[in-house]
Coordinates of C-alpha atoms in Angstrom, one line a residue:
Chain A
M1 CA 91.4 88.3 65.1
I2 CA 88.3 89.1 67.2
T3 CA 86.3 86.3 65.7
S4 CA 89.0 83.7 66.6
I5 CA 88.9 84.8 70.3
F6 CA 85.3 83.7 70.4
R7 CA 85.6 80.4 68.7
R8 CA 83.0 77.8 69.5
P9 CA 84.6 76.1 72.5
A10 CA 84.0 79.3 74.5
T11 CA 80.3 79.6 73.7
A12 CA 79.1 77.2 76.4
S13 CA 81.2 78.8 79.1
I14 CA 79.8 82.3 78.3
V15 CA 76.3 80.9 78.3
S16 CA 77.0 79.3 81.7
L17 CA 78.3 82.5 83.0
A18 CA 75.2 84.4 81.9
M19 CA 73.0 81.7 83.5
I20 CA 74.8 81.8 86.8
V21 CA 74.7 85.6 87.0
A22 CA 71.0 85.5 86.1
F23 CA 70.4 82.9 88.7
Y24 CA 72.1 84.9 91.4
V25 CA 70.3 88.1 90.5
F26 CA 66.8 86.5 90.4
F27 CA 67.0 84.0 93.2
G28 CA 69.7 85.5 95.4
G29 CA 68.9 89.1 95.1
V30 CA 72.5 90.0 94.1
D31 CA 73.3 93.7 93.5
L32 CA 75.1 93.3 90.1
G33 CA 77.1 96.5 90.4
R34 CA 78.3 95.6 93.9
M35 CA 79.4 92.1 92.8
A36 CA 81.1 93.3 89.6
G37 CA 83.2 95.7 91.6
A38 CA 84.1 93.2 94.3
A39 CA 87.6 91.8 94.6
S40 CA 86.7 88.5 96.1
W41 CA 85.8 86.6 92.9
L42 CA 88.3 88.3 90.7
N43 CA 91.1 87.4 93.1
F44 CA 89.8 83.9 93.3
A45 CA 89.6 83.7 89.5
A46 CA 93.1 85.0 89.0
N47 CA 94.7 82.5 91.3
L48 CA 92.8 79.8 89.6
G49 CA 93.2 81.1 86.0
I50 CA 96.9 81.2 85.8
V51 CA 97.0 77.5 86.5
A52 CA 93.9 76.6 84.6
V53 CA 95.1 77.6 81.1
P54 CA 98.3 75.6 81.2
V55 CA 96.4 72.6 82.6
G56 CA 93.9 73.1 79.8
F57 CA 96.8 73.1 77.3
L58 CA 97.8 69.7 78.6
M59 CA 94.3 68.5 78.4
I60 CA 94.0 69.7 74.8
A61 CA 97.3 67.9 74.1
G62 CA 95.7 64.7 75.5
E63 CA 97.5 64.6 78.9
I64 CA 96.5 65.7 82.3
D65 CA 98.4 67.1 85.2
I66 CA 97.1 67.3 88.8
S67 CA 100.4 67.7 90.5
F68 CA 99.9 71.5 90.4
G69 CA 97.8 70.9 93.6
A70 CA 101.0 70.4 95.5
M71 CA 103.1 72.8 93.4
I72 CA 101.1 75.8 94.7
P73 CA 101.8 75.2 98.4
A74 CA 105.3 74.1 97.4
G75 CA 105.9 77.4 95.7
S76 CA 104.7 79.3 98.6
M77 CA 106.5 77.3 101.3
A78 CA 109.8 77.5 99.3
T79 CA 109.5 81.2 99.1
A80 CA 108.8 81.5 102.8
I81 CA 111.5 79.1 103.9
I82 CA 114.3 80.5 101.7
S83 CA 113.4 84.2 102.1
G84 CA 111.7 84.2 105.5
H85 CA 113.3 81.4 107.5
Y86 CA 116.8 81.7 106.1
G87 CA 116.6 85.3 105.4
L88 CA 118.1 85.1 101.9
P89 CA 117.2 87.7 99.3
I90 CA 113.8 87.1 97.8
G91 CA 115.3 86.9 94.3
Y92 CA 117.0 83.6 95.2
A93 CA 113.6 82.3 96.5
M94 CA 112.0 83.3 93.2
I95 CA 114.6 81.6 91.1
A96 CA 114.4 78.5 93.3
V97 CA 110.6 78.4 93.1
L98 CA 110.6 78.7 89.3
A99 CA 113.4 76.1 89.0
M100 CA 111.4 73.8 91.2
G101 CA 108.4 74.2 88.9
L102 CA 110.5 73.4 85.9
L103 CA 112.0 70.4 87.5
M104 CA 108.6 69.1 88.6
G105 CA 107.3 69.5 85.1
L106 CA 110.4 67.8 83.7
I107 CA 109.9 64.8 85.9
N108 CA 106.2 64.6 85.0
G109 CA 106.9 65.0 81.4
I110 CA 109.7 62.4 81.2
L111 CA 107.7 59.9 83.2
T112 CA 104.8 60.4 80.9
I113 CA 106.7 59.9 77.7
R114 CA 109.1 57.2 78.8
T115 CA 106.5 55.0 80.4
T116 CA 103.0 53.9 79.3
V117 CA 101.6 55.0 82.7
P118 CA 98.7 57.5 82.0
S119 CA 99.7 61.1 83.0
L120 CA 96.8 61.2 85.5
I121 CA 98.6 58.5 87.5
V122 CA 102.0 60.0 86.9
S123 CA 100.9 63.3 88.2
L124 CA 98.9 61.7 91.0
G125 CA 102.2 60.1 92.1
T126 CA 104.2 63.3 91.9
L127 CA 101.4 65.2 93.7
V128 CA 101.5 62.9 96.7
A129 CA 105.3 62.8 96.7
M130 CA 105.5 66.6 96.6
Q131 CA 103.0 66.8 99.5
G132 CA 105.4 64.6 101.4
V133 CA 108.4 66.8 100.4
I134 CA 106.6 70.0 101.5
L135 CA 105.6 68.6 104.9
A136 CA 108.8 66.8 105.7
S137 CA 111.1 69.6 104.6
S138 CA 109.3 72.3 106.4
K139 CA 109.3 70.2 109.6
V140 CA 113.0 69.4 109.2
L141 CA 114.2 72.8 108.1
T142 CA 112.0 75.1 110.2
G143 CA 110.2 72.9 112.7
K144 CA 106.9 74.6 111.9
A145 CA 104.0 74.1 109.6
S146 CA 103.7 77.8 109.0
V147 CA 106.5 80.1 108.0
A148 CA 106.5 83.9 108.0
L149 CA 108.3 86.2 105.6
T150 CA 108.7 89.9 104.9
A151 CA 109.1 90.6 101.2
P152 CA 110.9 93.8 100.1
D153 CA 108.9 96.5 98.6
W154 CA 109.6 95.7 94.9
A155 CA 108.5 92.1 95.4
K156 CA 105.4 93.3 97.2
F157 CA 104.7 95.7 94.4
A158 CA 105.1 93.2 91.6
F159 CA 103.5 90.1 93.2
G160 CA 101.7 90.9 96.4
Q161 CA 100.2 94.3 96.1
L162 CA 96.6 95.2 96.7
I163 CA 95.2 97.6 94.1
G164 CA 92.0 99.6 94.5
N165 CA 89.3 97.8 96.5
G166 CA 91.3 94.8 97.6
H167 CA 92.2 93.5 94.2
Q168 CA 95.4 91.5 94.2
V169 CA 98.0 92.4 91.7
I170 CA 98.0 88.8 90.5
I171 CA 94.8 89.7 88.5
I172 CA 97.1 91.7 86.1
W173 CA 99.5 88.7 85.8
W174 CA 96.5 86.6 85.1
L175 CA 95.2 88.8 82.3
V176 CA 98.7 89.2 80.8
A177 CA 99.3 85.4 81.0
T178 CA 95.9 84.7 79.5
F179 CA 96.7 86.9 76.5
V180 CA 100.1 85.3 76.0
F181 CA 98.5 81.8 76.3
W182 CA 95.8 82.8 73.8
F183 CA 98.4 84.0 71.3
V184 CA 100.4 80.7 71.7
L185 CA 97.4 78.4 71.3
H186 CA 95.3 80.2 68.7
M187 CA 97.8 82.3 66.7
S188 CA 101.2 80.6 66.7
P189 CA 102.0 77.4 65.0
W190 CA 102.7 75.9 68.4
G191 CA 99.0 76.0 69.2
N192 CA 98.3 73.9 66.1
W193 CA 100.8 71.3 67.3
I194 CA 99.1 71.1 70.7
F195 CA 95.7 70.5 69.0
A196 CA 97.2 67.9 66.7
M197 CA 98.9 66.1 69.6
G198 CA 95.5 65.8 71.3
G199 CA 93.7 64.8 68.2
D200 CA 95.9 61.9 67.2
K201 CA 99.4 61.5 68.8
Q202 CA 100.7 59.1 66.2
S203 CA 99.6 61.2 63.2
A204 CA 101.1 64.2 64.9
R205 CA 104.3 62.4 65.3
N206 CA 104.2 61.3 61.6
A207 CA 103.6 64.9 60.6
G208 CA 106.9 65.8 62.2
I209 CA 105.6 67.5 65.4
P210 CA 108.0 67.0 68.3
V211 CA 105.4 65.4 70.4
N212 CA 107.7 64.3 73.3
R213 CA 109.5 67.6 73.6
L214 CA 106.2 69.5 73.6
T215 CA 104.7 67.2 76.2
I216 CA 107.6 68.0 78.6
I217 CA 107.3 71.7 77.9
L218 CA 103.6 71.7 78.6
F219 CA 104.2 69.9 81.9
M220 CA 106.9 72.4 82.8
L221 CA 104.5 75.2 82.0
S222 CA 101.8 74.0 84.2
A223 CA 104.1 73.2 87.2
T224 CA 105.9 76.5 86.9
S225 CA 102.6 78.4 86.7
A226 CA 101.4 76.7 89.8
A227 CA 104.7 77.5 91.6
F228 CA 104.4 81.1 90.5
V229 CA 100.9 81.4 92.0
G230 CA 102.2 79.9 95.3
M231 CA 105.0 82.4 95.3
C232 CA 102.6 85.3 94.8
Q233 CA 100.4 84.0 97.7
A234 CA 103.4 83.8 100.1
I235 CA 104.5 87.4 99.2
L236 CA 100.9 88.7 99.5
F237 CA 100.1 87.0 102.8
N238 CA 103.6 87.4 104.3
S239 CA 103.5 83.8 105.3
A240 CA 103.0 80.3 103.9
Q241 CA 101.3 77.2 105.4
V242 CA 101.7 73.6 104.6
S243 CA 98.5 72.5 102.9
G244 CA 97.4 69.6 100.7
G245 CA 96.0 71.7 97.8
I246 CA 93.4 69.1 97.0
N247 CA 90.6 71.6 96.6
I248 CA 92.4 73.6 94.0
I249 CA 92.8 70.5 91.8
F250 CA 89.0 70.1 91.5
N251 CA 88.5 73.9 91.1
V252 CA 90.9 74.0 88.2
I253 CA 89.6 71.0 86.5
V254 CA 86.0 72.2 86.8
S255 CA 87.0 75.5 85.3
V256 CA 88.8 73.9 82.4
A257 CA 85.9 71.5 81.7
V258 CA 83.3 74.2 82.0
G259 CA 85.4 76.2 79.6
G260 CA 84.7 73.7 76.8
T261 CA 88.0 71.7 76.9
L262 CA 87.6 68.1 75.8
L263 CA 89.0 65.9 78.5
T264 CA 90.2 63.4 76.0
G265 CA 92.1 66.0 74.1
G266 CA 92.1 67.8 70.7
F267 CA 89.6 70.5 71.5
G268 CA 89.4 73.6 73.7
S269 CA 90.2 77.3 73.8
V270 CA 91.8 79.9 76.0
A271 CA 88.8 82.1 75.9
G272 CA 86.7 79.2 77.0
I273 CA 88.9 78.4 79.9
F274 CA 89.0 82.1 80.8
F275 CA 85.2 82.3 81.0
G276 CA 85.0 78.9 82.6
T277 CA 87.3 80.2 85.4
I278 CA 85.2 83.4 85.9
T279 CA 82.0 81.3 85.9
F280 CA 83.5 79.0 88.6
A281 CA 84.8 82.0 90.6
I282 CA 81.4 83.7 90.5
V283 CA 79.5 80.5 91.6
N284 CA 82.0 80.0 94.4
Q285 CA 82.5 83.5 95.6
G286 CA 79.3 85.2 94.4
I287 CA 77.2 83.2 96.8
Y288 CA 78.3 85.4 99.6
F289 CA 76.5 88.3 97.8
T290 CA 73.2 86.3 97.8
Q291 CA 70.8 85.4 100.5
I292 CA 71.4 81.8 99.6
D293 CA 73.1 79.7 102.3
R294 CA 76.6 79.3 101.1
N295 CA 76.6 75.6 101.9
W296 CA 74.6 75.2 98.7
S297 CA 77.4 76.4 96.5
S298 CA 78.8 73.0 95.9
L299 CA 75.4 71.8 94.7
I300 CA 75.3 74.7 92.3
I301 CA 78.8 74.0 91.1
G302 CA 77.9 70.4 90.4
I303 CA 74.8 71.2 88.4
M304 CA 76.6 73.9 86.5
L305 CA 79.4 71.5 85.6
L306 CA 77.0 69.0 84.2
L307 CA 75.0 71.6 82.3
A308 CA 78.1 73.3 80.9
V309 CA 79.7 70.1 79.8
G310 CA 76.4 68.9 78.3
M311 CA 76.2 72.2 76.4
N312 CA 79.7 71.8 75.2
E313 CA 78.9 68.4 73.8
S314 CA 75.9 69.6 71.8
F315 CA 77.8 72.7 70.6
R316 CA 80.6 70.4 69.4
S317 CA 78.2 68.2 67.4
L318 CA 76.7 71.3 65.9
A319 CA 80.2 72.4 64.9
F320 CA 80.6 69.1 63.0
S321 CA 77.5 69.4 61.0
A322 CA 77.5 73.1 60.3
G323 CA 81.2 73.6 59.7
G324 CA 82.5 77.1 60.4
R325 CA 81.0 80.1 62.1
K326 CA 79.2 81.2 59.0
K327 CA 76.1 79.4 57.6
K328 CA 77.0 77.0 54.9
T329 CA 75.2 77.0 51.6
K330 CA 73.9 73.8 50.3
P331 CA 76.4 71.8 48.2
S332 CA 75.5 72.1 44.6
Chain B
M1 CA 107.4 50.1 30.2
S2 CA 109.4 47.1 31.5
N3 CA 112.8 48.8 31.0
Q4 CA 111.7 51.8 33.1
T5 CA 113.3 52.0 36.6
P6 CA 110.6 51.3 39.1
V7 CA 110.1 54.1 41.7
I8 CA 110.0 51.5 44.4
E9 CA 111.1 48.0 44.3
L10 CA 111.4 45.2 46.9
R11 CA 113.9 42.4 46.3
N12 CA 113.5 39.2 48.3
V13 CA 112.4 41.0 51.4
D14 CA 112.0 38.8 54.5
K15 CA 110.8 40.0 57.8
S16 CA 110.7 38.0 61.0
F17 CA 110.0 38.9 64.5
G18 CA 112.2 36.6 66.5
P19 CA 111.5 33.1 65.4
I20 CA 108.2 34.0 63.6
D21 CA 108.6 34.7 59.9
V22 CA 106.0 37.1 58.8
L23 CA 107.2 37.9 55.3
H24 CA 109.1 35.6 53.0
E25 CA 110.9 36.6 49.8
I26 CA 108.7 39.5 48.8
S27 CA 109.6 40.9 45.5
L28 CA 107.5 43.7 44.0
K29 CA 108.0 46.7 41.8
V30 CA 105.9 49.8 41.2
N31 CA 106.5 52.2 38.3
A32 CA 105.5 55.8 38.3
G33 CA 101.9 56.3 37.3
E34 CA 101.1 52.7 38.2
V35 CA 98.8 51.3 40.8
L36 CA 99.9 48.1 42.5
C37 CA 97.0 46.4 44.3
L38 CA 98.1 44.3 47.3
L39 CA 95.4 41.8 48.0
G40 CA 95.2 39.5 50.9
D41 CA 93.0 38.2 53.7
N42 CA 93.4 39.3 57.3
G43 CA 96.7 38.1 58.8
A44 CA 98.3 37.6 55.4
G45 CA 101.1 40.1 56.3
K46 CA 99.8 43.1 54.5
S47 CA 100.3 45.4 57.5
T48 CA 103.8 44.2 58.1
L49 CA 104.6 44.8 54.5
I50 CA 103.2 48.3 54.6
K51 CA 105.1 49.0 57.8
T52 CA 108.3 47.7 56.3
L53 CA 107.8 50.1 53.3
A54 CA 107.0 53.0 55.5
G55 CA 110.1 52.6 57.6
V56 CA 108.4 51.3 60.8
H57 CA 110.2 48.0 60.5
S58 CA 113.4 47.3 58.6
P59 CA 113.6 44.1 56.6
T60 CA 115.4 41.2 58.2
R61 CA 116.8 40.3 54.7
G62 CA 116.5 41.7 51.3
Q63 CA 116.5 45.1 49.8
I64 CA 114.2 48.1 49.3
L65 CA 115.2 50.1 46.2
L66 CA 114.0 53.6 45.5
D67 CA 114.7 54.7 41.9
G68 CA 117.0 51.7 41.6
K69 CA 119.1 52.7 44.7
P70 CA 119.1 50.6 47.8
M71 CA 117.6 52.3 50.8
R72 CA 117.5 51.5 54.4
F73 CA 115.0 53.3 56.6
S74 CA 115.5 53.3 60.3
R75 CA 112.6 55.5 61.2
P76 CA 109.2 56.3 59.5
K77 CA 110.5 59.9 59.0
D78 CA 113.3 58.6 56.8
A79 CA 110.8 57.0 54.5
Q80 CA 108.7 60.2 54.5
E81 CA 111.6 62.3 53.6
K82 CA 112.2 60.1 50.6
G83 CA 108.6 60.7 49.5
I84 CA 106.9 57.5 50.8
A85 CA 103.6 58.5 52.3
T86 CA 101.2 56.2 54.1
V87 CA 97.5 57.0 54.4
H88 CA 95.7 54.9 56.9
Q89 CA 92.2 53.7 56.9
F90 CA 90.8 56.6 58.9
G91 CA 92.9 59.1 57.1
G92 CA 95.3 60.0 59.9
T93 CA 93.7 63.4 60.2
F94 CA 92.5 65.3 63.2
P95 CA 88.8 65.2 63.5
L96 CA 88.5 68.2 65.8
M97 CA 90.7 70.5 63.8
T98 CA 89.7 72.6 60.8
I99 CA 90.7 71.5 57.3
G100 CA 93.3 74.2 56.9
R101 CA 94.9 73.5 60.3
S102 CA 94.9 69.8 59.9
F103 CA 96.3 70.0 56.4
F104 CA 99.3 71.9 57.6
A105 CA 99.8 70.2 61.0
G106 CA 103.6 70.3 61.6
V107 CA 104.4 72.5 58.7
E108 CA 102.3 75.6 59.4
P109 CA 102.7 78.6 57.1
T110 CA 103.3 81.7 59.1
K111 CA 103.4 85.4 58.6
G112 CA 104.9 88.2 60.7
I113 CA 108.2 88.3 62.4
W114 CA 109.4 86.4 65.4
P115 CA 108.2 86.3 68.2
F116 CA 104.9 87.4 66.7
K117 CA 104.9 84.8 64.0
V118 CA 101.3 83.8 63.5
F119 CA 99.7 80.9 61.8
D120 CA 98.6 82.2 58.4
R121 CA 95.0 80.8 58.5
S122 CA 93.7 82.3 55.3
K123 CA 96.8 81.0 53.3
A124 CA 96.5 77.6 54.9
N125 CA 92.8 77.3 54.2
Q126 CA 93.2 78.5 50.6
I127 CA 96.0 76.1 49.8
A128 CA 94.3 73.2 51.5
V129 CA 91.0 73.8 49.8
K130 CA 92.7 74.1 46.4
A131 CA 94.7 71.0 46.9
V132 CA 91.6 69.0 47.7
Q133 CA 89.6 70.5 44.9
D134 CA 92.3 69.7 42.4
F135 CA 91.6 66.2 43.2
G136 CA 88.0 66.6 42.2
I137 CA 86.5 67.0 45.7
T138 CA 84.6 70.2 45.0
R139 CA 82.3 69.9 48.0
I140 CA 85.1 71.0 50.2
D141 CA 85.2 74.8 49.8
D142 CA 85.7 76.1 53.3
G143 CA 89.0 75.5 55.1
D144 CA 87.4 76.5 58.4
R145 CA 85.2 73.4 58.5
L146 CA 86.1 70.7 61.0
V147 CA 87.6 67.6 59.5
G148 CA 85.3 65.5 61.7
G149 CA 82.4 67.0 59.7
L150 CA 83.6 65.4 56.4
S151 CA 82.5 62.1 55.1
G152 CA 84.9 59.2 55.3
G153 CA 85.7 59.4 51.6
E154 CA 86.4 63.1 51.8
R155 CA 88.7 62.6 54.8
Q156 CA 90.6 60.0 52.8
S157 CA 90.8 62.4 49.9
L158 CA 92.1 65.1 52.2
A159 CA 94.8 62.9 53.5
I160 CA 95.8 61.8 50.0
A161 CA 95.8 65.4 48.7
R162 CA 97.9 66.4 51.7
A163 CA 100.5 63.6 51.0
V164 CA 100.7 64.6 47.4
H165 CA 101.0 68.3 48.2
F166 CA 103.9 67.6 50.4
G167 CA 105.8 65.8 47.7
A168 CA 104.9 62.2 48.1
R169 CA 106.1 60.0 45.2
V170 CA 105.0 56.7 46.6
L171 CA 101.6 56.6 48.1
I172 CA 100.7 53.7 50.3
L173 CA 97.0 53.4 50.9
D174 CA 96.0 51.1 53.7
E175 CA 92.5 49.8 53.0
P176 CA 91.2 53.3 52.2
T177 CA 87.8 51.9 51.1
A178 CA 87.3 49.3 53.8
A179 CA 85.0 51.4 56.0
L180 CA 83.2 53.3 53.2
G181 CA 79.9 52.9 51.5
V182 CA 79.7 52.4 47.7
K183 CA 79.5 56.0 46.8
Q184 CA 82.3 57.1 49.1
A185 CA 84.5 54.3 47.9
A186 CA 84.0 55.4 44.3
H187 CA 85.1 58.8 45.5
V188 CA 88.3 57.5 46.8
L189 CA 88.9 55.4 43.7
R190 CA 88.6 58.5 41.6
I191 CA 91.3 60.1 43.8
V192 CA 93.5 57.1 43.4
N193 CA 93.2 57.4 39.6
E194 CA 94.0 61.1 39.8
A195 CA 97.1 60.3 41.8
K196 CA 98.1 57.7 39.2
R197 CA 97.5 60.2 36.4
R198 CA 99.9 62.6 38.2
G199 CA 102.6 60.0 38.0
L200 CA 102.7 58.7 41.5
A201 CA 103.5 55.1 42.3
V202 CA 100.5 53.9 44.3
I203 CA 100.4 50.8 46.5
F204 CA 96.7 50.1 47.2
I205 CA 96.0 47.6 49.9
T206 CA 92.5 46.2 50.0
H207 CA 90.6 43.0 50.3
Q208 CA 87.8 44.2 48.1
V209 CA 88.5 42.7 44.7
M210 CA 86.1 45.0 42.9
H211 CA 87.9 48.1 44.2
A212 CA 91.2 46.7 43.3
M213 CA 90.1 45.9 39.7
A214 CA 88.7 49.4 39.2
V215 CA 92.1 51.1 39.6
G216 CA 94.8 48.4 39.6
D217 CA 97.4 47.9 36.8
H218 CA 99.2 45.2 38.6
F219 CA 98.1 42.8 41.4
A220 CA 99.9 40.8 44.0
V221 CA 98.1 38.4 46.3
L222 CA 99.6 37.8 49.7
I223 CA 99.0 34.6 51.5
R224 CA 100.7 33.8 54.8
G225 CA 103.5 36.3 54.2
A226 CA 104.4 35.2 50.7
I227 CA 103.3 36.4 47.3
A228 CA 101.0 33.7 46.0
A229 CA 100.3 35.4 42.7
D230 CA 101.6 38.3 40.8
F231 CA 99.8 39.4 37.6
R232 CA 98.9 42.3 35.5
K233 CA 95.5 43.8 34.7
G234 CA 93.3 41.6 32.6
E235 CA 95.2 38.4 33.3
K236 CA 92.8 37.0 35.8
S237 CA 89.0 37.3 36.4
R238 CA 87.4 38.5 39.5
E239 CA 86.5 35.0 40.6
E240 CA 90.0 33.8 40.2
I241 CA 91.3 36.6 42.3
T242 CA 88.8 36.1 45.0
D243 CA 89.6 32.4 45.0
L244 CA 93.3 33.2 45.3
M245 CA 92.7 35.5 48.3
A246 CA 90.7 32.8 50.0
G247 CA 93.9 30.8 50.1
G248 CA 93.5 28.6 47.1
E249 CA 90.2 27.2 48.2
T250 CA 87.8 28.3 45.5
M251 CA 84.8 30.3 46.5
S252 CA 82.5 28.0 44.6
D253 CA 83.8 25.0 46.6
L254 CA 83.1 26.9 49.8
E255 CA 79.6 27.8 48.6
A256 CA 78.9 24.2 47.7
Q257 CA 80.2 23.1 51.1
I258 CA 77.8 25.5 52.9
E259 CA 74.9 24.5 50.8
G260 CA 75.6 20.9 51.4
Y261 CA 75.8 21.5 55.1
M262 CA 72.5 23.4 55.0
E263 CA 70.7 20.6 53.3
T264 CA 71.6 18.1 56.0
H265 CA 71.0 20.5 58.8
D266 CA 67.4 21.8 58.2
G267 CA 68.6 24.8 56.3
H268 CA 70.9 26.1 59.1
P269 CA 74.3 27.5 57.9
P270 CA 77.4 26.0 59.5
Q271 CA 78.7 27.4 62.7
V272 CA 81.1 30.2 62.2
A273 CA 83.6 29.0 64.8
S274 CA 84.4 25.8 62.9
Q275 CA 85.2 27.9 59.8
S276 CA 87.9 30.1 61.3
D277 CA 90.9 27.8 60.8
A278 CA 89.8 26.5 57.5

């Protein structure tokens, strides 16, 4: 069990993580204890990580989804409009938000399997369309680009609470979701299907794997996860703003790629994406703990991305020649 | 042998795509424990024939009989369920998956109770490794190795072992040796012989006459969608088969032609482009 958590795809992201921390300690004078206890990067990682794993699933399955960039603000705006502007119970807002995620995923999935349009373009289209929907509907319905809401205590407790030193409760959701996702991808037969789909779609179909159905489910999972994150943000901040969500797209894709996921499909791991997300969060947020001017952070991210993906490539070719984790004996 | 019911038989199968006839009047039969070698140059209709057998296309006219009973496949899955397995040139396996996982893709063994049913990795690995080793590939001994780390021949063998394990009775091998070196190809041919020994009906598609002669009991040469020759082992020599595949034009004629050209052109061989429609 333990060994399969640390399967090869995660190795590079753990090494990147160690390198980044070492870099910040030696060149930025970071107090490791202070950074480890800080909420900033953990909050950042949690908000990213809940979306990054389902997006990673899609990538492993040979597809890509970027429409989550609009689903996060859509989830938070919908929560605020339904519960804040119209004053309906927050439960309705939650159901509506999750339904919206499922619907968005369904649309992405159906467009992907019914047409030959690559899913990058499909989700780019739905991303831009969703941005339009958010902007127009908030203008039409509320007349504002920012909507306030007051969530009841139970919703605050479950989704928008701050624990301890400013840690958002979403961190717990992130850890739970990561565990569930790990189980699905690495332990359940479903995970095998996802890998097979990304490895060779036609062979997967020939082997009796319901490729189309699974593609739709994976799109639904990623859109719904994004809507969930948006909902949590609205409840936490007591308000929602119209935003493009373009930055988050890059952040998620960098995390997934640093995590050892092969962009062309067939390879990756939940542990890898988990550590990739933490690495990205530490680069992004850890820079505030250093004496380094924070404007350099993008440069560091860029270099880290290239190094990590480079490492992933070489680890993968090692995996080919050496086989499993254990050393192989020479064939007799 | 002749009064035995063939496992698979084609009777006057035609296939056309719109106005274009790809296969005409194909009649073939393969008995259990027999290898039929389907020879033909590129474009002779081999792929269409395989796809028709595998249920990708359904024949425009004619019948496909399985154990003497007419069958009609509307999807590849129908053919698979009847035990017709196709193994493609690159094995149809997943290079980035482990041997055990790849072997059981789609039919994973599980343990535990729902919703905590987990993929039974050790069982999968054990069965997969045993299935391959039973075919004589003893070099594969660890189900956790990635398929991509295997040689081309081993990958083919894995795919064949997989098909047999899941109950294939008719094995269609689509140019399994085309991309392989001499040693690797020998490997695959041994596997083909083993499948034959186990009583499978094997349809072996190739354009390498040597490989065909090593395992074939029965040969059919396909030219422009029709069967140009149908003979049994030992009835024709290698040269005759090669000549047949080249479309009737004998290889020695072709050689003489090239030599003649070279003599009159300062030893330069003829331009390839002018050869293509010959």
